[in-house]
Amino acid sequence: MALLAGRAETRGTHASLVKDVFVTSKIQPTLPQITIPPSIGTPENVTTTIVDTSALPHERTNLNKEIRKSNVILLVYSDHYSYERVALFWMPHFRSLGVNVPVVLCANKSDQNSSTSTDQVVEDEMLPVMSEFKEIDSCIRTSAREHHNINEVFFLCQKAVTDPIAPLFDSKDSSLKPACVSALQRIFYLSDRDQDGYLSDKEILDFQIKCFGKPLSELDLSNIKSSIQRHLPESVTDQGITQTGFIHLNKLFAEKGRHETIWLILRTFHYTDSLSLQSSFLTPKFEVPANSSAELSPAGYRFFVDLFLLHDKDNDGGLSPTELSTLFAPTPGLPHQWQENDFPSCTVRNDAGYITLQGWLAQWSMTTFTSHRTTLAYLAYLGFDSSPSSPSSSSTTTSTLKALTTTKPRKRPARSHRRRTSPVSRNVLQAFILGAPHS
C-alpha cells in the first residue's frame, strides 16, 4: 500500500494518475482510495493501493493509522512552505510513530518553476533532506498539469517496496553495504566456473543468460568493461573481470538507481529481501522412508568429484588447508559435524596430511547418511545446479534434491526363517564398534 502525504494543494498528482489528464476543477482535500492492477507497473506484477491522507488536526488519528499500515509513503510538496514541512513536521512525525518504511520525496508543480532545472532542485532541495533522513529512498520532480513523471512517481513507490535500495546501498558513504557485498562475492565465486579469479567472456555470457534470460551483445559487454575500467583499470584484464570489478559494477547500478538489476541477480541466486539464502533452497523437503537411508546420487558424487579436482590446484591428490579454505569460501565454513569429528584426521589423507579424493567422497557419504539436511544445505552453498546457464525458475529451487537418493527399505526376516544372504544395494553401511576406550 502506498500512502500519499502532503498538502491538499498537491493532490493533482493523485488525480492525474486516475484521470490521465490534469484536473482543472477544485479537488477535494482527501481523494478516494484507488488501486493500480498488476498489469500496470512493475515486472513483479504487484497490486498497488494508493491511500490519500490529510494532515488536519481532526484527521490525525486516521493519518497515523494509515501511516502504520503503509508499505511506502509518497511525500509531496509544491512550494517553500510545504518543502519546509518535510523536515520540520512530516519526517519527524513518521519517526515518532516508529514506522520503518521507505519514503519517496516528490516536488510537484514543476511547471510553475520552469526556470529552475531539475538537477538544481535535486541539489538544493532534495539532497539535503535525503542526507538528513535516510528513510527517503528516492526523489522525483513532477507536474500534474503537464503530466510530467506522474506514472514514474508511482513506479518509484512500487520499486521502493519490491526492490528496496536500503538493504543494498549506503547513500551517505556511497558504498554497497557489507551484507550485499558478501552476497555478491559468493555469486562471483559461483559464476567463476574455472575458479581462476576472473569472469571470462563466456562466464559473463552464462551469467547474463542465467540472471536475465537473454544474451549479451558484444557491444554491451564492451560497454560494461569500459564502465568498470574508467574507475578501476586493473579490474579488467584479458582474462576477464575481477571480483573487485564485479562488485564495482553493481555499485554503479545502485548509484544510477538501477537497484532492481542487483535484486534480480540476488533473487536468481535465491537470496531473500534480508539478503539471506531462502530456507526452501537450503533445506528443501526430502523424505527418507522408514528403514531406508539417504545417499549421494551419481550426480551428487560427480559434483563433489569435480569440486575436489577444481580446487586441487597443485594436482597433488590432496586438498591443503588453503585449498579447503577457498573451496568453502561461499559457505559458513566447515560443517559443524566435521569439526566435532576433528576433520580431516577422521578420514583418508595423503602423506602430507591432506584429504584425498577417496577421503573427500567418504566424508560426504557419511554426512549424507547421518545428516542429509547438512549435505543439501552445502550443495546449495557450493552451487550445485542442474542447469547453471538457465534462467532462474521455481524448478531450480529444489535442484539440490537431484544430488541425493534413498535406498530400498531394509526387510527384517521373520524369527522362524533362516537368515539368507542377499546382495547389498547400499553404498554406505553403519557399523558399531564396541570395546574399552584406547583398546
Short mmCIF file of C-alpha atoms in Angstrom, two decimals:
data_model
loop_
_atom_site.label_atom_id
_atom_site.label_comp_id
_atom_site.label_asym_id
_atom_site.label_seq_id
_atom_site.Cartn_x
_atom_site.Cartn_y
_atom_site.Cartn_z
CA MET A 1 0.00 0.00 0.00
CA ALA A 2 1.31 3.46 -0.98
CA LEU A 3 0.39 6.36 1.30
CA LEU A 4 0.11 9.85 -0.23
CA ALA A 5 1.05 12.58 2.23
CA GLY A 6 1.48 16.35 1.89
CA ARG A 7 -0.63 19.48 1.49
CA ALA A 8 -4.07 19.38 -0.08
CA GLU A 9 -2.78 21.54 -2.96
CA THR A 10 -0.57 18.67 -4.12
CA ARG A 11 -3.44 16.31 -4.80
CA GLY A 12 -3.18 16.89 -8.56
CA THR A 13 -0.60 14.10 -8.78
CA HIS A 14 -3.09 11.57 -7.45
CA ALA A 15 -5.96 12.89 -9.56
CA SER A 16 -3.85 12.99 -12.74
CA LEU A 17 -2.97 9.33 -12.35
CA VAL A 18 -6.63 8.40 -12.13
CA LYS A 19 -7.92 10.66 -14.92
CA ASP A 20 -4.75 10.57 -17.08
CA VAL A 21 -5.36 14.31 -17.64
CA PHE A 22 -4.85 17.41 -15.48
CA VAL A 23 -7.93 18.12 -13.36
CA THR A 24 -8.80 21.83 -13.51
CA SER A 25 -11.80 21.70 -11.20
CA LYS A 26 -11.46 22.04 -7.45
CA ILE A 27 -10.12 18.87 -5.87
CA GLN A 28 -11.42 17.61 -2.54
CA PRO A 29 -8.89 17.64 0.35
CA THR A 30 -8.74 13.85 0.52
CA LEU A 31 -9.24 11.75 -2.58
CA PRO A 32 -10.77 8.24 -2.58
CA GLN A 33 -8.56 5.18 -2.43
CA ILE A 34 -7.55 3.77 -5.82
CA THR A 35 -5.92 0.50 -6.90
CA ILE A 36 -3.37 0.01 -9.67
CA PRO A 37 -3.80 -3.54 -11.07
CA PRO A 38 -0.83 -5.91 -11.56
CA SER A 39 -0.99 -5.47 -15.34
CA ILE A 40 0.25 -1.90 -14.91
CA GLY A 41 3.61 -1.22 -13.30
CA THR A 42 6.47 -3.36 -12.12
CA PRO A 43 7.56 -6.70 -13.59
CA GLU A 44 6.75 -8.31 -10.22
CA ASN A 45 3.03 -7.94 -11.06
CA VAL A 46 2.07 -6.44 -7.72
CA THR A 47 -1.21 -4.75 -6.93
CA THR A 48 -0.72 -1.20 -5.61
CA THR A 49 -3.29 0.57 -3.45
CA ILE A 50 -2.93 4.36 -3.14
CA VAL A 51 -4.37 5.91 0.01
CA ASP A 52 -4.67 9.70 0.28
CA THR A 53 -4.38 11.38 3.69
CA SER A 54 -4.91 14.73 5.37
CA ALA A 55 -2.72 16.45 7.97
CA LEU A 56 -5.62 18.42 9.50
CA PRO A 57 -5.75 18.06 13.30
CA HIS A 58 -9.12 16.32 13.36
CA GLU A 59 -7.80 13.76 10.81
CA ARG A 60 -4.63 12.98 12.76
CA THR A 61 -5.87 9.67 14.18
CA ASN A 62 -6.78 8.35 10.76
CA LEU A 63 -3.49 9.68 9.34
CA ASN A 64 -1.47 7.79 11.94
CA LYS A 65 -3.46 4.60 11.34
CA GLU A 66 -2.81 4.73 7.58
CA ILE A 67 0.88 5.53 8.08
CA ARG A 68 1.30 2.41 10.20
CA LYS A 69 -0.46 0.29 7.56
CA SER A 70 1.56 1.61 4.61
CA ASN A 71 4.41 -0.15 2.76
CA VAL A 72 5.72 3.08 1.22
CA ILE A 73 5.00 6.80 1.70
CA LEU A 74 4.85 9.29 -1.16
CA LEU A 75 5.59 12.69 0.40
CA VAL A 76 4.62 15.54 -1.94
CA TYR A 77 5.49 19.23 -1.64
CA SER A 78 4.90 22.11 -4.07
CA ASP A 79 6.19 25.36 -2.54
CA HIS A 80 8.58 26.68 0.08
CA TYR A 81 6.11 26.22 2.95
CA SER A 82 5.32 22.59 2.13
CA TYR A 83 9.04 21.93 1.49
CA GLU A 84 9.92 23.22 4.98
CA ARG A 85 7.22 20.95 6.42
CA VAL A 86 9.05 17.89 5.06
CA ALA A 87 11.92 18.24 7.55
CA LEU A 88 10.07 20.09 10.31
CA PHE A 89 6.89 18.04 10.52
CA TRP A 90 6.48 15.05 8.23
CA MET A 91 9.74 13.14 8.66
CA PRO A 92 9.88 13.64 12.46
CA HIS A 93 6.22 12.59 12.63
CA PHE A 94 6.93 9.35 10.74
CA ARG A 95 9.79 8.61 13.11
CA SER A 96 7.66 9.34 16.18
CA LEU A 97 5.24 6.62 15.06
CA GLY A 98 8.08 4.11 14.84
CA VAL A 99 7.38 3.18 11.21
CA ASN A 100 10.21 1.82 9.09
CA VAL A 101 9.04 2.17 5.50
CA PRO A 102 10.69 3.85 2.50
CA VAL A 103 9.69 7.41 1.63
CA VAL A 104 9.62 8.79 -1.93
CA LEU A 105 10.04 12.58 -1.97
CA CYS A 106 8.15 14.35 -4.76
CA ALA A 107 8.45 18.01 -5.83
CA ASN A 108 5.18 18.72 -7.65
CA LYS A 109 4.13 21.70 -9.82
CA SER A 110 7.44 21.88 -11.65
CA ASP A 111 5.62 23.78 -14.41
CA GLN A 112 5.32 26.78 -12.06
CA ASN A 113 9.10 27.00 -11.66
CA SER A 114 10.34 26.08 -15.12
CA SER A 115 13.31 28.45 -14.85
CA THR A 116 14.97 26.12 -12.34
CA SER A 117 16.44 22.89 -13.70
CA THR A 118 15.63 19.53 -12.15
CA ASP A 119 19.31 18.99 -11.30
CA GLN A 120 19.32 22.28 -9.38
CA VAL A 121 16.16 21.33 -7.46
CA VAL A 122 17.63 17.97 -6.58
CA GLU A 123 20.89 19.52 -5.37
CA ASP A 124 19.40 22.48 -3.50
CA GLU A 125 16.25 20.95 -2.03
CA MET A 126 16.18 17.16 -2.14
CA LEU A 127 19.71 16.01 -1.39
CA PRO A 128 19.99 17.98 1.89
CA VAL A 129 16.78 16.37 3.16
CA MET A 130 17.79 12.92 1.93
CA SER A 131 21.14 13.21 3.72
CA GLU A 132 19.34 14.03 6.97
CA PHE A 133 16.63 11.38 6.68
CA LYS A 134 17.86 8.03 5.43
CA GLU A 135 14.29 6.77 5.18
CA ILE A 136 13.92 8.74 1.94
CA ASP A 137 14.51 6.14 -0.74
CA SER A 138 14.38 8.34 -3.85
CA CYS A 139 13.25 11.70 -5.15
CA ILE A 140 11.49 12.94 -8.28
CA ARG A 141 10.12 16.17 -9.77
CA THR A 142 6.64 16.12 -11.30
CA SER A 143 3.96 18.30 -12.87
CA ALA A 144 0.32 17.25 -12.76
CA ARG A 145 -0.60 19.99 -15.23
CA GLU A 146 1.89 18.77 -17.83
CA HIS A 147 1.50 15.13 -16.80
CA HIS A 148 5.26 15.01 -16.29
CA ASN A 149 6.61 11.97 -14.38
CA ILE A 150 3.16 11.13 -12.97
CA ASN A 151 3.31 7.43 -13.81
CA GLU A 152 7.01 7.38 -12.93
CA VAL A 153 6.45 8.61 -9.39
CA PHE A 154 4.14 5.71 -8.58
CA PHE A 155 6.54 3.31 -10.27
CA LEU A 156 9.20 4.59 -7.84
CA CYS A 157 6.84 3.81 -4.97
CA GLN A 158 6.38 0.27 -6.23
CA LYS A 159 10.11 -0.18 -6.75
CA ALA A 160 10.86 1.14 -3.25
CA VAL A 161 8.91 -1.85 -1.89
CA THR A 162 9.74 -4.62 -4.38
CA ASP A 163 13.38 -3.57 -4.92
CA PRO A 164 14.41 -1.52 -1.88
CA ILE A 165 17.73 0.30 -2.03
CA ALA A 166 18.24 0.45 1.77
CA PRO A 167 19.48 -3.16 2.25
CA LEU A 168 21.93 -2.76 -0.64
CA PHE A 169 23.45 0.70 -0.60
CA ASP A 170 24.61 3.30 1.92
CA SER A 171 23.96 6.64 0.24
CA LYS A 172 25.91 8.52 2.93
CA ASP A 173 29.13 6.61 2.24
CA SER A 174 28.22 5.92 -1.40
CA SER A 175 29.06 2.25 -0.93
CA LEU A 176 27.38 -1.14 -1.03
CA LYS A 177 26.50 -2.49 2.40
CA PRO A 178 28.54 -5.41 3.81
CA ALA A 179 25.72 -7.98 3.52
CA CYS A 180 25.24 -7.06 -0.13
CA VAL A 181 28.97 -7.26 -0.83
CA SER A 182 29.13 -10.67 0.85
CA ALA A 183 26.25 -11.99 -1.28
CA LEU A 184 27.80 -10.63 -4.48
CA GLN A 185 31.17 -12.16 -3.59
CA ARG A 186 29.50 -15.56 -3.28
CA ILE A 187 27.70 -15.02 -6.61
CA PHE A 188 31.02 -14.13 -8.25
CA TYR A 189 32.58 -17.28 -6.80
CA LEU A 190 29.80 -19.50 -8.17
CA SER A 191 29.88 -17.77 -11.57
CA ASP A 192 33.65 -18.18 -11.85
CA ARG A 193 33.30 -21.75 -13.04
CA ASP A 194 37.03 -22.41 -13.51
CA GLN A 195 37.99 -20.67 -10.25
CA ASP A 196 40.74 -18.57 -11.82
CA GLY A 197 39.62 -15.36 -10.09
CA TYR A 198 38.15 -13.81 -13.23
CA LEU A 199 34.81 -13.82 -15.02
CA SER A 200 35.73 -14.65 -18.60
CA ASP A 201 33.58 -13.52 -21.53
CA LYS A 202 32.00 -17.00 -21.62
CA GLU A 203 31.27 -16.92 -17.89
CA ILE A 204 29.77 -13.42 -18.18
CA LEU A 205 27.51 -14.56 -21.03
CA ASP A 206 26.40 -17.59 -18.98
CA PHE A 207 25.75 -15.29 -16.03
CA GLN A 208 23.68 -12.98 -18.25
CA ILE A 209 21.52 -15.86 -19.51
CA LYS A 210 21.04 -17.26 -16.01
CA CYS A 211 20.00 -13.94 -14.44
CA PHE A 212 18.24 -12.11 -17.25
CA GLY A 213 17.20 -14.84 -19.67
CA LYS A 214 18.66 -13.14 -22.75
CA PRO A 215 22.10 -12.96 -24.38
CA LEU A 216 24.55 -10.09 -24.06
CA SER A 217 25.79 -8.45 -27.25
CA GLU A 218 29.50 -7.82 -27.83
CA LEU A 219 28.83 -4.09 -27.70
CA ASP A 220 27.05 -4.36 -24.33
CA LEU A 221 29.88 -6.50 -22.96
CA SER A 222 32.41 -3.95 -24.17
CA ASN A 223 30.43 -1.12 -22.55
CA ILE A 224 30.30 -2.99 -19.24
CA LYS A 225 34.06 -3.46 -19.25
CA SER A 226 34.61 0.19 -20.19
CA SER A 227 32.42 1.44 -17.35
CA ILE A 228 34.47 -0.61 -14.88
CA GLN A 229 37.81 0.40 -16.39
CA ARG A 230 37.02 4.10 -16.07
CA HIS A 231 37.16 3.72 -12.28
CA LEU A 232 39.24 0.58 -11.75
CA PRO A 233 41.52 -0.03 -14.75
CA GLU A 234 43.22 -3.02 -13.13
CA SER A 235 39.88 -4.82 -12.61
CA VAL A 236 39.51 -5.70 -16.29
CA THR A 237 42.20 -7.80 -17.97
CA ASP A 238 42.48 -10.15 -20.94
CA GLN A 239 41.39 -12.93 -18.57
CA GLY A 240 38.16 -11.15 -17.68
CA ILE A 241 36.62 -9.12 -14.85
CA THR A 242 37.93 -9.48 -11.31
CA GLN A 243 35.77 -9.81 -8.22
CA THR A 244 36.53 -6.18 -7.35
CA GLY A 245 35.35 -5.12 -10.79
CA PHE A 246 32.17 -7.18 -10.47
CA ILE A 247 31.37 -5.59 -7.09
CA HIS A 248 32.07 -2.13 -8.53
CA LEU A 249 29.71 -2.78 -11.46
CA ASN A 250 26.89 -3.45 -9.02
CA LYS A 251 27.83 -0.32 -7.09
CA LEU A 252 27.37 1.64 -10.33
CA PHE A 253 23.93 0.07 -10.74
CA ALA A 254 22.99 1.29 -7.25
CA GLU A 255 24.32 4.79 -7.84
CA LYS A 256 22.35 5.09 -11.07
CA GLY A 257 19.08 3.99 -9.44
CA ARG A 258 19.16 0.58 -11.13
CA HIS A 259 18.97 -1.39 -7.91
CA GLU A 260 16.26 -3.61 -9.42
CA THR A 261 19.11 -5.10 -11.52
CA ILE A 262 21.00 -6.03 -8.35
CA TRP A 263 17.86 -7.55 -6.84
CA LEU A 264 17.27 -9.63 -9.96
CA ILE A 265 20.80 -11.01 -9.65
CA LEU A 266 20.39 -11.71 -5.93
CA ARG A 267 17.00 -13.39 -6.34
CA THR A 268 18.29 -15.54 -9.19
CA PHE A 269 20.78 -16.92 -6.69
CA HIS A 270 17.98 -17.48 -4.15
CA TYR A 271 18.57 -14.53 -1.81
CA THR A 272 15.71 -13.10 0.24
CA ASP A 273 14.92 -9.44 0.88
CA SER A 274 17.02 -9.69 4.04
CA LEU A 275 19.98 -10.93 1.94
CA SER A 276 19.94 -14.41 3.43
CA LEU A 277 19.53 -17.55 1.35
CA GLN A 278 15.98 -18.88 1.11
CA SER A 279 15.32 -21.62 3.65
CA SER A 280 13.47 -23.64 1.00
CA PHE A 281 16.64 -23.54 -1.10
CA LEU A 282 18.98 -24.57 1.72
CA THR A 283 16.73 -27.26 3.18
CA PRO A 284 14.16 -28.45 0.62
CA LYS A 285 11.77 -31.16 1.68
CA PHE A 286 13.37 -34.59 1.31
CA GLU A 287 11.61 -37.56 2.86
CA VAL A 288 13.59 -40.64 3.89
CA PRO A 289 11.23 -43.65 4.25
CA ALA A 290 11.38 -45.90 7.30
CA ASN A 291 14.19 -48.49 7.19
CA SER A 292 15.83 -46.53 4.36
CA SER A 293 18.74 -44.12 4.31
CA ALA A 294 19.88 -41.15 2.24
CA GLU A 295 22.86 -41.43 -0.11
CA LEU A 296 24.51 -39.33 -2.76
CA SER A 297 23.21 -39.97 -6.26
CA PRO A 298 25.62 -40.32 -9.22
CA ALA A 299 25.04 -36.60 -9.91
CA GLY A 300 25.94 -35.81 -6.31
CA TYR A 301 29.16 -37.83 -6.43
CA ARG A 302 30.04 -36.22 -9.76
CA PHE A 303 29.57 -32.76 -8.28
CA PHE A 304 31.87 -33.44 -5.31
CA VAL A 305 34.47 -35.10 -7.56
CA ASP A 306 34.51 -32.07 -9.87
CA LEU A 307 34.68 -29.73 -6.87
CA PHE A 308 37.70 -31.60 -5.50
CA LEU A 309 39.55 -31.62 -8.82
CA LEU A 310 38.77 -27.94 -9.44
CA HIS A 311 40.32 -26.85 -6.13
CA ASP A 312 43.29 -29.22 -6.14
CA LYS A 313 45.32 -26.51 -7.87
CA ASP A 314 48.70 -28.21 -7.47
CA ASN A 315 47.37 -31.62 -8.59
CA ASP A 316 48.98 -33.41 -5.65
CA GLY A 317 45.88 -35.53 -5.00
CA GLY A 318 45.02 -33.76 -1.75
CA LEU A 319 43.32 -30.58 -0.58
CA SER A 320 45.62 -28.41 1.52
CA PRO A 321 44.21 -26.12 4.24
CA THR A 322 44.46 -23.19 1.81
CA GLU A 323 42.64 -25.11 -0.93
CA LEU A 324 39.97 -26.21 1.55
CA SER A 325 39.53 -22.62 2.72
CA THR A 326 39.00 -21.47 -0.87
CA LEU A 327 36.58 -24.32 -1.56
CA PHE A 328 34.42 -23.48 1.46
CA ALA A 329 34.55 -19.70 0.84
CA PRO A 330 30.85 -19.44 -0.22
CA THR A 331 29.68 -21.39 2.85
CA PRO A 332 29.51 -20.68 6.60
CA GLY A 333 32.65 -22.81 6.97
CA LEU A 334 33.20 -26.49 7.67
CA PRO A 335 30.05 -28.37 8.71
CA HIS A 336 29.68 -28.48 12.48
CA GLN A 337 29.65 -32.28 12.41
CA TRP A 338 33.04 -32.30 10.68
CA GLN A 339 34.56 -30.02 13.28
CA GLU A 340 33.30 -32.26 16.08
CA ASN A 341 34.99 -35.27 14.43
CA ASP A 342 38.33 -33.47 14.06
CA PHE A 343 38.25 -33.20 10.28
CA PRO A 344 40.34 -34.06 8.27
CA SER A 345 42.02 -36.55 10.62
CA CYS A 346 38.77 -38.55 10.65
CA THR A 347 39.05 -39.59 7.00
CA VAL A 348 41.58 -40.71 4.39
CA ARG A 349 44.61 -38.42 3.97
CA ASN A 350 47.85 -38.50 1.99
CA ASP A 351 51.37 -38.42 3.42
CA ALA A 352 51.19 -34.62 3.76
CA GLY A 353 48.07 -34.93 5.89
CA TYR A 354 45.78 -33.55 3.19
CA ILE A 355 42.39 -35.11 2.50
CA THR A 356 42.39 -37.28 -0.64
CA LEU A 357 39.58 -37.68 -3.17
CA GLN A 358 38.69 -41.01 -1.56
CA GLY A 359 38.52 -39.35 1.86
CA TRP A 360 36.59 -36.39 0.48
CA LEU A 361 33.88 -38.63 -1.03
CA ALA A 362 33.80 -40.82 2.08
CA GLN A 363 33.28 -37.74 4.25
CA TRP A 364 30.31 -36.57 2.19
CA SER A 365 28.89 -40.10 2.05
CA MET A 366 28.96 -40.27 5.84
CA THR A 367 27.49 -36.77 6.19
CA THR A 368 24.63 -37.62 3.82
CA PHE A 369 23.92 -40.85 5.71
CA THR A 370 23.86 -39.22 9.16
CA SER A 371 22.54 -35.73 8.29
CA HIS A 372 21.23 -35.37 4.75
CA ARG A 373 19.97 -31.86 5.56
CA THR A 374 23.56 -30.74 6.08
CA THR A 375 24.54 -32.12 2.68
CA LEU A 376 21.59 -30.40 1.00
CA ALA A 377 22.50 -27.08 2.58
CA TYR A 378 26.14 -27.33 1.49
CA LEU A 379 25.15 -28.40 -2.02
CA ALA A 380 23.20 -25.14 -2.18
CA TYR A 381 26.04 -23.08 -0.70
CA LEU A 382 28.58 -24.61 -3.09
CA GLY A 383 26.48 -24.05 -6.19
CA PHE A 384 25.05 -27.42 -7.20
CA ASP A 385 22.66 -26.63 -10.00
CA SER A 386 21.37 -29.00 -12.65
CA SER A 387 21.22 -26.18 -15.24
CA PRO A 388 23.72 -23.38 -14.39
CA SER A 389 23.12 -21.50 -17.64
CA SER A 390 19.35 -21.45 -17.48
CA PRO A 391 17.21 -18.58 -16.19
CA SER A 392 16.12 -19.00 -12.58
CA SER A 393 12.75 -20.64 -12.12
CA SER A 394 10.79 -22.36 -9.42
CA SER A 395 12.14 -25.73 -10.56
CA THR A 396 15.72 -24.76 -9.67
CA THR A 397 14.71 -24.08 -6.06
CA THR A 398 14.90 -27.82 -5.31
CA SER A 399 17.59 -28.79 -7.84
CA THR A 400 19.84 -29.97 -4.99
CA LEU A 401 17.46 -32.88 -4.50
CA LYS A 402 18.90 -34.39 -7.69
CA ALA A 403 22.15 -34.94 -5.81
CA LEU A 404 20.54 -37.30 -3.29
CA THR A 405 18.70 -40.58 -3.45
CA THR A 406 17.19 -43.02 -0.96
CA THR A 407 17.95 -46.71 -0.56
CA LYS A 408 15.43 -49.50 -0.69
CA PRO A 409 13.85 -50.22 2.72
CA ARG A 410 15.53 -52.99 4.69
CA LYS A 411 13.39 -56.09 5.13
CA ARG A 412 13.70 -57.73 8.51
CA PRO A 413 13.31 -61.53 8.24
CA ALA A 414 10.84 -63.34 10.47
CA ARG A 415 12.31 -65.11 13.52
CA SER A 416 11.26 -68.55 12.24
CA HIS A 417 13.01 -68.07 8.89
CA ARG A 418 16.64 -68.84 8.31
CA ARG A 419 18.73 -65.76 7.55
CA ARG A 420 19.86 -65.83 3.94
CA THR A 421 22.44 -63.57 2.43
CA SER A 422 21.23 -61.19 -0.27
CA PRO A 423 23.06 -58.66 -2.43
CA VAL A 424 23.70 -55.34 -0.66
CA SER A 425 22.39 -52.42 -2.70
CA ARG A 426 23.68 -49.73 -0.33
CA ASN A 427 26.84 -47.70 -0.75
CA VAL A 428 27.05 -46.68 2.91
CA LEU A 429 26.85 -49.07 5.85
CA GLN A 430 26.73 -48.16 9.53
CA ALA A 431 28.83 -50.25 11.90
CA PHE A 432 29.08 -50.02 15.68
CA ILE A 433 32.41 -50.78 17.35
CA LEU A 434 32.27 -51.97 20.95
CA GLY A 435 35.19 -52.04 23.31
CA ALA A 436 37.04 -50.25 26.04
CA PRO A 437 38.49 -46.79 25.31
CA HIS A 438 42.01 -46.85 23.79
CA SER A 439 41.85 -50.62 23.44
#
